[in-house]
PDB file of C-alpha atoms in Angstrom:
ATOM      1  CA  UNK A  20      -7.692  24.580 -11.228  1.00 90.00           C
ATOM      2  CA  UNK A  21      -4.925  22.399  -9.781  1.00 95.00           C
ATOM      3  CA  UNK A  22      -1.549  23.073 -11.401  1.00 97.00           C
ATOM      4  CA  UNK A  23       0.752  21.135  -9.104  1.00 98.00           C
ATOM      5  CA  UNK A  24       1.051  18.593  -6.314  1.00 98.00           C
ATOM      6  CA  UNK A  25       3.281  18.406  -3.255  1.00 98.00           C
ATOM      7  CA  UNK A  26       3.775  14.925  -1.841  1.00 98.00           C
ATOM      8  CA  UNK A  27       4.704  13.828   1.629  1.00 98.00           C
ATOM      9  CA  UNK A  28       7.445  11.169   1.390  1.00 97.00           C
ATOM     10  CA  UNK A  29       7.201   8.467   4.077  1.00 96.00           C
ATOM     11  CA  UNK A  30       3.901   6.620   3.983  1.00 96.00           C
ATOM     12  CA  UNK A  31       2.812   8.434   0.833  1.00 98.00           C
ATOM     13  CA  UNK A  32       5.372   7.913  -1.923  1.00 98.00           C
ATOM     14  CA  UNK A  33       7.715   5.524  -0.132  1.00 98.00           C
ATOM     15  CA  UNK A  34       7.149   2.632   2.233  1.00 97.00           C
ATOM     16  CA  UNK A  35      10.007   3.318   4.619  1.00 96.00           C
ATOM     17  CA  UNK A  36       8.657   1.871   7.849  1.00 96.00           C
ATOM     18  CA  UNK A  37      10.889  -1.208   7.933  1.00 97.00           C
ATOM     19  CA  UNK A  38      14.141   0.734   7.511  1.00 97.00           C
ATOM     20  CA  UNK A  39      13.040   3.254  10.153  1.00 96.00           C
ATOM     21  CA  UNK A  40      11.965   0.515  12.561  1.00 98.00           C
ATOM     22  CA  UNK A  41      15.004  -1.689  11.987  1.00 98.00           C
ATOM     23  CA  UNK A  42      17.343   1.269  12.565  1.00 98.00           C
ATOM     24  CA  UNK A  43      15.598   2.386  15.749  1.00 98.00           C
ATOM     25  CA  UNK A  44      15.429  -1.166  17.050  1.00 98.00           C
ATOM     26  CA  UNK A  45      19.188  -1.488  16.532  1.00 98.00           C
ATOM     27  CA  UNK A  46      19.672   1.614  18.680  1.00 98.00           C
ATOM     28  CA  UNK A  47      17.337   0.245  21.344  1.00 98.00           C
ATOM     29  CA  UNK A  48      19.095  -3.136  21.344  1.00 98.00           C
ATOM     30  CA  UNK A  49      22.454  -1.414  21.804  1.00 98.00           C
ATOM     31  CA  UNK A  50      21.034   0.044  25.025  1.00 97.00           C
ATOM     32  CA  UNK A  51      19.317  -3.188  26.093  1.00 98.00           C
ATOM     33  CA  UNK A  52      15.965  -1.411  25.773  1.00 98.00           C
ATOM     34  CA  UNK A  53      12.765  -3.142  24.572  1.00 98.00           C
ATOM     35  CA  UNK A  54      12.135  -2.964  20.813  1.00 98.00           C
ATOM     36  CA  UNK A  55       8.871  -2.383  18.916  1.00 98.00           C
ATOM     37  CA  UNK A  56       7.152  -4.009  15.949  1.00 98.00           C
ATOM     38  CA  UNK A  57       6.440  -2.386  12.577  1.00 97.00           C
ATOM     39  CA  UNK A  58       2.794  -1.695  13.422  1.00 95.00           C
ATOM     40  CA  UNK A  59       3.817   0.273  16.495  1.00 97.00           C
ATOM     41  CA  UNK A  60       6.346   2.302  14.528  1.00 97.00           C
ATOM     42  CA  UNK A  61       3.584   3.354  12.136  1.00 94.00           C
ATOM     43  CA  UNK A  62       2.064   5.227  15.090  1.00 93.00           C
ATOM     44  CA  UNK A  63       5.424   6.805  16.007  1.00 95.00           C
ATOM     45  CA  UNK A  64       6.303   8.364  12.641  1.00 91.00           C
ATOM     46  CA  UNK A  65       5.077  11.643  11.187  1.00 82.00           C
ATOM     47  CA  UNK A  66       6.681  14.332  13.325  1.00 84.00           C
ATOM     48  CA  UNK A  67      10.341  13.747  12.572  1.00 84.00           C
ATOM     49  CA  UNK A  68      12.984  11.330  13.819  1.00 91.00           C
ATOM     50  CA  UNK A  69      13.607  13.060  17.146  1.00 94.00           C
ATOM     51  CA  UNK A  70       9.936  12.615  18.031  1.00 94.00           C
ATOM     52  CA  UNK A  71      10.137   8.972  16.950  1.00 96.00           C
ATOM     53  CA  UNK A  72      13.207   8.399  19.118  1.00 98.00           C
ATOM     54  CA  UNK A  73      11.465   9.908  22.135  1.00 97.00           C
ATOM     55  CA  UNK A  74       8.387   7.727  21.647  1.00 97.00           C
ATOM     56  CA  UNK A  75      10.552   4.622  21.170  1.00 98.00           C
ATOM     57  CA  UNK A  76      12.592   5.029  24.361  1.00 98.00           C
ATOM     58  CA  UNK A  77      11.343   3.632  27.672  1.00 97.00           C
ATOM     59  CA  UNK A  78       9.503   6.266  29.705  1.00 96.00           C
ATOM     60  CA  UNK A  79      12.230   6.343  32.348  1.00 96.00           C
ATOM     61  CA  UNK A  80      14.922   6.982  29.715  1.00 96.00           C
ATOM     62  CA  UNK A  81      13.511  10.052  27.988  1.00 97.00           C
ATOM     63  CA  UNK A  82      15.549  12.739  29.744  1.00 96.00           C
ATOM     64  CA  UNK A  83      17.331  15.241  27.525  1.00 96.00           C
ATOM     65  CA  UNK A  84      20.739  13.569  27.781  1.00 96.00           C
ATOM     66  CA  UNK A  85      19.393  10.145  26.782  1.00 96.00           C
ATOM     67  CA  UNK A  86      17.251  11.632  24.049  1.00 97.00           C
ATOM     68  CA  UNK A  87      20.154  13.573  22.526  1.00 97.00           C
ATOM     69  CA  UNK A  88      22.465  10.564  22.663  1.00 97.00           C
ATOM     70  CA  UNK A  89      19.975   8.171  21.086  1.00 98.00           C
ATOM     71  CA  UNK A  90      18.821  10.684  18.504  1.00 97.00           C
ATOM     72  CA  UNK A  91      22.404  11.174  17.325  1.00 97.00           C
ATOM     73  CA  UNK A  92      22.905   7.421  17.144  1.00 98.00           C
ATOM     74  CA  UNK A  93      19.622   6.882  15.307  1.00 97.00           C
ATOM     75  CA  UNK A  94      20.538   9.503  12.715  1.00 95.00           C
ATOM     76  CA  UNK A  95      23.816   7.699  12.051  1.00 97.00           C
ATOM     77  CA  UNK A  96      22.306   4.223  11.864  1.00 98.00           C
ATOM     78  CA  UNK A  97      19.366   5.337   9.735  1.00 96.00           C
ATOM     79  CA  UNK A  98      21.578   7.348   7.395  1.00 95.00           C
ATOM     80  CA  UNK A  99      23.423   4.095   6.640  1.00 96.00           C
ATOM     81  CA  UNK A 100      20.220   2.088   6.205  1.00 97.00           C
ATOM     82  CA  UNK A 101      17.548   4.447   4.841  1.00 96.00           C
ATOM     83  CA  UNK A 102      17.273   2.753   1.446  1.00 96.00           C
ATOM     84  CA  UNK A 103      17.834  -0.910   2.323  1.00 97.00           C
ATOM     85  CA  UNK A 104      14.158  -1.969   2.260  1.00 98.00           C
ATOM     86  CA  UNK A 105      12.505   1.365   1.418  1.00 98.00           C
ATOM     87  CA  UNK A 106      10.706   1.362  -1.932  1.00 98.00           C
ATOM     88  CA  UNK A 107       7.930   3.172  -3.777  1.00 98.00           C
ATOM     89  CA  UNK A 108       4.430   1.967  -3.029  1.00 98.00           C
ATOM     90  CA  UNK A 109       2.748  -0.041  -5.799  1.00 98.00           C
ATOM     91  CA  UNK A 110       1.155   2.333  -8.310  1.00 98.00           C
ATOM     92  CA  UNK A 111       3.251   5.381  -7.405  1.00 98.00           C
ATOM     93  CA  UNK A 112       5.448   5.113 -10.501  1.00 98.00           C
ATOM     94  CA  UNK A 113       2.352   4.975 -12.726  1.00 98.00           C
ATOM     95  CA  UNK A 114       0.885   8.001 -10.948  1.00 98.00           C
ATOM     96  CA  UNK A 115       4.064  10.043 -11.340  1.00 98.00           C
ATOM     97  CA  UNK A 116       4.198   9.093 -15.027  1.00 98.00           C
ATOM     98  CA  UNK A 117       0.587  10.186 -15.510  1.00 98.00           C
ATOM     99  CA  UNK A 118       1.106  13.494 -13.686  1.00 98.00           C
ATOM    100  CA  UNK A 119       4.223  14.223 -15.749  1.00 97.00           C
ATOM    101  CA  UNK A 120       2.431  13.456 -18.999  1.00 97.00           C
ATOM    102  CA  UNK A 121      -0.285  15.961 -18.072  1.00 96.00           C
ATOM    103  CA  UNK A 122       2.274  18.646 -17.242  1.00 96.00           C
ATOM    104  CA  UNK A 123       1.355  18.709 -13.538  1.00 97.00           C
ATOM    105  CA  UNK A 124       4.314  20.006 -11.504  1.00 98.00           C
ATOM    106  CA  UNK A 125       5.533  17.737  -8.700  1.00 98.00           C
ATOM    107  CA  UNK A 126       7.378  18.519  -5.448  1.00 98.00           C
ATOM    108  CA  UNK A 127       8.127  16.731  -2.165  1.00 98.00           C
ATOM    109  CA  UNK A 128       7.895  18.066   1.402  1.00 98.00           C
ATOM    110  CA  UNK A 129       8.781  15.721   4.273  1.00 96.00           C
ATOM    111  CA  UNK A 130       9.220  15.885   8.032  1.00 93.00           C
ATOM    112  CA  UNK A 131      12.246  13.625   7.560  1.00 92.00           C
ATOM    113  CA  UNK A 132      15.526  15.528   8.000  1.00 90.00           C
ATOM    114  CA  UNK A 133      16.388  17.334   4.774  1.00 94.00           C
ATOM    115  CA  UNK A 134      19.622  15.444   4.118  1.00 94.00           C
ATOM    116  CA  UNK A 135      17.823  12.094   4.485  1.00 94.00           C
ATOM    117  CA  UNK A 136      14.906  13.287   2.368  1.00 96.00           C
ATOM    118  CA  UNK A 137      17.295  14.280  -0.418  1.00 97.00           C
ATOM    119  CA  UNK A 138      19.103  10.933  -0.185  1.00 96.00           C
ATOM    120  CA  UNK A 139      15.936   8.835  -0.460  1.00 97.00           C
ATOM    121  CA  UNK A 140      14.446  10.974  -3.246  1.00 98.00           C
ATOM    122  CA  UNK A 141      17.679  10.853  -5.250  1.00 97.00           C
ATOM    123  CA  UNK A 142      17.501   7.054  -5.319  1.00 97.00           C
ATOM    124  CA  UNK A 143      13.767   6.375  -5.592  1.00 98.00           C
ATOM    125  CA  UNK A 144      12.549   9.313  -7.688  1.00 98.00           C
ATOM    126  CA  UNK A 145      15.419   9.772 -10.129  1.00 97.00           C
ATOM    127  CA  UNK A 146      13.162   8.980 -13.115  1.00 97.00           C
ATOM    128  CA  UNK A 147      10.883  12.002 -12.651  1.00 98.00           C
ATOM    129  CA  UNK A 148      11.353  15.755 -12.847  1.00 97.00           C
ATOM    130  CA  UNK A 149      10.724  17.273  -9.439  1.00 98.00           C
ATOM    131  CA  UNK A 150      10.339  21.007  -9.005  1.00 98.00           C
ATOM    132  CA  UNK A 151      11.525  21.139  -5.401  1.00 98.00           C
ATOM    133  CA  UNK A 152      12.396  18.679  -2.648  1.00 98.00           C
ATOM    134  CA  UNK A 153      12.451  19.796   0.985  1.00 97.00           C
ATOM    135  CA  UNK A 154      12.849  18.105   4.348  1.00 95.00           C
ATOM    136  CA  UNK A 155      12.958  19.429   7.883  1.00 91.00           C
ATOM    137  CA  UNK A 156      15.904  21.331   9.290  1.00 90.00           C
ATOM    138  CA  UNK A 157      17.551  24.733   9.305  1.00 89.00           C
ATOM    139  CA  UNK A 158      14.894  27.423   9.374  1.00 91.00           C
ATOM    140  CA  UNK A 159      12.185  25.090   8.037  1.00 90.00           C
ATOM    141  CA  UNK A 160       9.933  24.034  10.939  1.00 91.00           C
ATOM    142  CA  UNK A 161       8.291  20.652  10.858  1.00 91.00           C
ATOM    143  CA  UNK A 162       4.778  20.168   9.551  1.00 95.00           C
ATOM    144  CA  UNK A 163       2.018  21.104  10.249  1.00 95.00           C
ATOM    145  CA  UNK A 164       3.710  24.524  10.256  1.00 96.00           C
ATOM    146  CA  UNK A 165       2.971  25.863   6.749  1.00 96.00           C
ATOM    147  CA  UNK A 166       6.296  27.652   6.202  1.00 96.00           C
ATOM    148  CA  UNK A 167       7.900  24.859   4.159  1.00 97.00           C
ATOM    149  CA  UNK A 168       4.807  24.258   2.049  1.00 97.00           C
ATOM    150  CA  UNK A 169       4.461  27.974   1.289  1.00 98.00           C
ATOM    151  CA  UNK A 170       8.147  28.143   0.341  1.00 97.00           C
ATOM    152  CA  UNK A 171       7.665  25.280  -2.106  1.00 98.00           C
ATOM    153  CA  UNK A 172       4.594  27.007  -3.539  1.00 98.00           C
ATOM    154  CA  UNK A 173       6.700  30.094  -4.204  1.00 98.00           C
ATOM    155  CA  UNK A 174       9.510  28.051  -5.767  1.00 97.00           C
ATOM    156  CA  UNK A 175       6.997  26.263  -8.003  1.00 98.00           C
ATOM    157  CA  UNK A 176       5.442  29.563  -9.041  1.00 98.00           C
ATOM    158  CA  UNK A 177       1.981  28.266  -8.188  1.00 98.00           C
ATOM    159  CA  UNK A 178      -0.517  29.767  -5.745  1.00 98.00           C
ATOM    160  CA  UNK A 179      -1.343  27.573  -2.731  1.00 98.00           C
ATOM    161  CA  UNK A 180      -4.985  27.412  -3.804  1.00 98.00           C
ATOM    162  CA  UNK A 181      -3.821  25.771  -7.058  1.00 98.00           C
ATOM    163  CA  UNK A 182      -1.827  23.062  -5.272  1.00 98.00           C
ATOM    164  CA  UNK A 183      -2.701  19.736  -3.688  1.00 98.00           C
ATOM    165  CA  UNK A 184      -0.806  18.555  -0.630  1.00 98.00           C
ATOM    166  CA  UNK A 185      -0.904  14.762  -0.519  1.00 98.00           C
ATOM    167  CA  UNK A 186      -0.080  12.731   2.581  1.00 98.00           C
ATOM    168  CA  UNK A 187      -0.995   9.822   4.814  1.00 97.00           C
ATOM    169  CA  UNK A 188      -1.377  11.484   8.223  1.00 96.00           C
ATOM    170  CA  UNK A 189      -3.339  14.045  10.164  1.00 96.00           C
ATOM    171  CA  UNK A 190      -0.195  16.170  10.272  1.00 96.00           C
ATOM    172  CA  UNK A 191      -0.205  16.244   6.467  1.00 97.00           C
ATOM    173  CA  UNK A 192      -3.857  17.208   6.291  1.00 98.00           C
ATOM    174  CA  UNK A 193      -3.284  19.995   8.821  1.00 98.00           C
ATOM    175  CA  UNK A 194      -0.296  21.168   6.745  1.00 98.00           C
ATOM    176  CA  UNK A 195      -2.516  21.436   3.687  1.00 98.00           C
ATOM    177  CA  UNK A 196      -5.189  23.311   5.619  1.00 97.00           C
ATOM    178  CA  UNK A 197      -2.657  25.679   7.198  1.00 98.00           C
ATOM    179  CA  UNK A 198      -1.119  26.373   3.788  1.00 98.00           C
ATOM    180  CA  UNK A 199      -4.376  26.977   1.921  1.00 98.00           C
ATOM    181  CA  UNK A 200      -3.852  23.897  -0.250  1.00 98.00           C
ATOM    182  CA  UNK A 201      -6.277  21.127  -1.190  1.00 98.00           C
ATOM    183  CA  UNK A 202      -5.811  18.333   1.363  1.00 98.00           C
ATOM    184  CA  UNK A 203      -5.559  14.835  -0.121  1.00 98.00           C
ATOM    185  CA  UNK A 204      -5.265  11.827   2.197  1.00 98.00           C
ATOM    186  CA  UNK A 205      -4.021   8.404   1.107  1.00 98.00           C
ATOM    187  CA  UNK A 206      -5.097   5.088   2.603  1.00 98.00           C
ATOM    188  CA  UNK A 207      -2.053   2.968   1.728  1.00 97.00           C
ATOM    189  CA  UNK A 208       0.236   4.674   4.256  1.00 95.00           C
ATOM    190  CA  UNK A 209       0.725   4.652   8.017  1.00 93.00           C
ATOM    191  CA  UNK A 210      -2.595   6.039   9.310  1.00 93.00           C
ATOM    192  CA  UNK A 211      -6.339   5.385   9.117  1.00 94.00           C
ATOM    193  CA  UNK A 212      -9.096   7.240   7.270  1.00 96.00           C
ATOM    194  CA  UNK A 213     -10.593   8.619  10.493  1.00 97.00           C
ATOM    195  CA  UNK A 214      -7.402  10.525  11.311  1.00 97.00           C
ATOM    196  CA  UNK A 215      -7.264  11.973   7.797  1.00 98.00           C
ATOM    197  CA  UNK A 216     -10.878  13.131   7.812  1.00 98.00           C
ATOM    198  CA  UNK A 217     -10.687  14.508  11.350  1.00 97.00           C
ATOM    199  CA  UNK A 218      -7.761  16.683  10.312  1.00 97.00           C
ATOM    200  CA  UNK A 219      -9.359  18.127   7.200  1.00 97.00           C
ATOM    201  CA  UNK A 220      -8.876  15.734   4.280  1.00 98.00           C
ATOM    202  CA  UNK A 221     -10.942  16.973   1.335  1.00 98.00           C
ATOM    203  CA  UNK A 222     -10.164  14.027  -0.933  1.00 97.00           C
ATOM    204  CA  UNK A 223      -9.351  10.424   0.022  1.00 98.00           C
ATOM    205  CA  UNK A 224      -7.417   8.096  -2.292  1.00 98.00           C
ATOM    206  CA  UNK A 225      -7.643   4.321  -2.041  1.00 97.00           C
ATOM    207  CA  UNK A 226      -4.969   3.782  -4.693  1.00 97.00           C
ATOM    208  CA  UNK A 227      -2.462   6.181  -6.291  1.00 98.00           C
ATOM    209  CA  UNK A 228      -3.888   6.404  -9.798  1.00 97.00           C
ATOM    210  CA  UNK A 229      -7.242   7.577  -8.352  1.00 97.00           C
ATOM    211  CA  UNK A 230      -5.645  11.023  -8.066  1.00 98.00           C
ATOM    212  CA  UNK A 231      -5.848  11.428 -11.829  1.00 97.00           C
ATOM    213  CA  UNK A 232      -9.644  11.742 -11.717  1.00 94.00           C
ATOM    214  CA  UNK A 233      -8.999  15.233 -10.315  1.00 92.00           C
ATOM    215  CA  UNK A 234      -7.458  16.210 -13.653  1.00 88.00           C
ATOM    216  CA  UNK A 235     -10.054  14.715 -16.033  1.00 80.00           C
TER     217      UNK A 235
END
């Protein structure tokens, strides 16, 4: 019996790709480096901003010094612009309402830096009771390491086997598998169905409200 759900943030609850891309492109332009389009950035996200910065930089400019400098700059620019265009996906508000009405506990676990995760959640998810919100940083390794997901399980007071982990990427599906949670992949985010299934998705959602059939 499922008693709670843990959501990924970017690409699952929130469409953040334009703010991420615009911020990184500003950093690239400041260096006179080539920029990338939104579709390309969808392939760069999922493993944290430092990974995204590395993938965005030209191959010849990925040494540690350049990476550190541009990562620091990206964090500053994105911190100032992380909720300019970012919004909940259509249907997410209805899903969160339905889960709340059924008494299903809700948490968020993102590979976005914790301070940015908290900032975005505070603005976009203020209307719902969340049990726990966690991003990467400190002693919490990035997904697919299960440490953060297990910590949230403990804070929610729910066994991993009674939780769904819901995300849009193979990293999310691997996180669910590594944590002993039911892996739910969504098709409205940044990745394709093949990646979700290859990495262990047990349920696939075409639209948010479809999740509620699991609680009928």
